[in-house]
Amino acid sequence: MAGRAAPAPGVLLCALLCAAAAAGGGPGDNPAPGAFGHVYRGAVNISSERVYAFAYRSEPGQVDAVRVYVNSSSENLQYPVLFVVRQQKGVLSWQVPLIFRGLYQRTYNYQEVSRTLCPSEPTPETRPSDQIIFVDVASMAPFNIAYELLVTRLENFQLETNKAFNFTASPSQPQYFLYKFPQDVDSVIINVVSDAAYPCSVVSVQDIVCPVYDLDHNVEFNGVYQSMTKQAAITVQRKDFPGEQFFVVFVIKPEDYACGGSVPSSIHGNVNRTWNLQRTKNLQVTIVPSIKKSVYVQAMFFSFLSFLSFYLGSVVVAFVHYIRVQRKASGGRLSPEHGSGMMTSSHPISASTPEGSSYGAIDESSSSGGRQLSSPERRPPPGSDTDSSVEEESDFDTMPEIESDKNIIRTKVFLYLSDLSRKDRRIVSKKYKIYFWNIITIAVFYALPVIQLVITYQTVVNVTGNQDICYYNFLCAHPLGVLSAFNNILSNVGHMMLGFLFLLIVLRRDILHRRAMEMKDIYTLEYGIPKHFGLFYAMGIALMMEGVLSACYHVCPNYSNFQFDTSFMYMIAGLCMLKLYQTRHPDINASAYSAYASFAVVISLAVLGVVFGKNDMWFWVIFSLIHVLASLALSTQIYYMGRFKIDDPDSDMGIFRRAVMVLYTDCIQQCSRPMYMDRMVLLIVGNLVNWSFAIFGLVYRPRDFASYILGIFICNLLLYLAFYIIMKLRSSEKLLPIPMFCIVATAVVWAAALYFFFQTLSSWEETPAESREKNRPCILLGFFDDHDVWHFLSAAALFFSFLVLLTLDDDLDTVRRDKIPVF
């Protein structure tokens, strides 16, 4: 009858025991009634086993969990005590001593074991239901083995939102708890902390399925898991669990190797040890709601609007510049001779090219035979353009007599821009445009396999549930779709937007320059720094690709794909140095092919450093030697303006004979000061810096080899930029308001960016568990962490740095090229 009350648990248990007695059987076939919270002691052998029956009543909608504690004083591994727990829908069994295996097949034995039984599912019925559990104790030993048994009902099995819960676990006594999503919460973060780093532990989130995998050898079979020392955090979404509830499982590992710890020194070979409760760990778990969907929308609006403001500022600056140009045009332009006053009498370079010399001409006192290598009469009309290979070959100096003129010109004590801008503008511009087209090709071929690889990484993480693969800041990792940390990817949008904006700014300047060339404007033809925009276009593409590859790296950051994040950083630093050198050396700058080949060598060394650079001394010796020799070779080429030849037609010793002769003549015989003092000072300082890096790497062997190489590039770039600005001011040149603003903005933004960069939130140089100790909560909009702020600020800092290079010499637009010094 529907209204009849359910029988009491004691009545059900008595009925089962009477039925078992009537059926007959051995002494172990008759279950003994058990009481929760009571310790049962006994002994078993091959002919005697014990069976206990525990009955309880479950209330409607309630989840009841039962925990079984067992102990045996026996250390005999040949005859363990076997415990089998039978429930309505499952069986759980283990042995005592419980054996765990560690590294190199070491074994760890535990005599005390406690396990939580898979809880019964809450029934939709409105009346209580009766449950019964059987615990079988047996052994194949021919002698008695003593045991203890304790069965208890858990009162704090279900975790609550925003409420901390403390407990203790060990390898043989794992713990797990139930959590149900509240109605208004779609995502939660499970925060787990401990005061002690060791013993190493594992936190797992598993669906409500029996059996629960709560031992070291099977905890990775189901759900999502992380290793842990002092801190762990897992973001869980409601959509991933149809039942809107899950288990949080805590397992202590038998040894600490997985968390970066050492194996106990007392363990040798396969010797068995009984650990019992020596590896207990106190843990605290707190489950807090994660951010809502509206925060995702706010973060995306913030990211795009922040960088769209740069577009608005650029439009305002361009409009103001247009108004000023129109006013100057209406008031009359400056005379071409206006720039002659830029060189003051106090300047150390007193030997100036005569006023009457034309653009590209060399005065007769400095030229062999007084020839003009590229006079206006021999140059094609500025407006003409052709792709003729014959013309290109003729414009590049290949004749022997031209080579002799180069040697005379470029080895002058005082050089002017007109001496190093003699080649046809169109041909040189085509040469530099190769930088742009090559970097696009490199970007496509580099990015496609990178994207494919990181998608594979993310898929592996999602399928296996192993969150130790990727080094996120788990306290601020907001998933979206299949991505585990969407905020780290979104924060790279600044590189792409500002890179595109820089391309637009360069395009505007390029178009204005072409129009002026078509109008045969004398200021464009014979005044100021020669305008070649190929390297600027390449820098813009590199900035955009840095955003793309940084986003790819942050899909699953780890040591094996860190070079994705740094490859285009090397290229950006290298392109900036090339552009700075090209400014006053347009005819003798490196070709795109040699430059990108050099970058390829650097990236190859970075990959080798990641693989071999951790402990292999031979790698650091070879790399340091290459570093020093490359610095010396490059310094020689810069010092002699590319006119230093390795081969010597008069001797088989070549460069060595010439080096000895120069050393003897300049340093021993005459003790004279260097011919090119400014260049010598720069190169001495640069070599000292690079040698210091080489010695540092050889002594300390930093594990983050990619960042080590990036530091070399950045220091050399900053050194060269500082030298350029100092020499510019020494030459009585001015810094206009826009480049001055960009320099100040670059310094300020870089300082702020580096502050956030050094707020380490994770480190793939350590184990995943040790890396998580550095995790911190979000600091911006509840969505972005310190590293995301670094992404925002570094994008802005790179943009301002590019603008510095673009506008630094705008003050020379009205200065004749034979008045602009080379340094």
Coordinates of C-alpha atoms in Angstrom, one line a residue, residues 17 54 109 135 150 220 228 285 318 320 339 350 368 400 436 443-444 574 614 714 729 766-767 771 787:
L17 CA 20.7 -12.5 8.6
F54 CA 25.9 -2.4 7.9
N109 CA 53.7 -0.3 1.9
V135 CA 32.4 -5.9 4.3
L150 CA 35.8 0.8 11.5
E220 CA 44.4 10.0 -13.8
M228 CA 49.9 20.2 -6.2
V285 CA 39.4 23.5 -0.2
A318 CA 47.6 63.5 -38.8
V320 CA 47.0 68.7 -37.0
G339 CA 69.5 73.6 -43.5
S350 CA 84.7 70.6 -39.6
S368 CA 89.8 59.3 -56.8
P400 CA 86.3 47.1 -60.2
F436 CA 58.5 43.1 -46.4
A443 CA 55.1 34.4 -41.2
V444 CA 52.7 32.2 -43.2
G574 CA 67.0 42.7 -35.3
K614 CA 70.1 23.0 -19.3
I714 CA 67.4 43.9 -26.5
L729 CA 72.6 65.6 -30.2
E766 CA 59.9 24.2 -12.7
T767 CA 57.4 21.4 -12.3
S771 CA 54.7 26.7 -11.0
H787 CA 50.9 38.9 -17.6

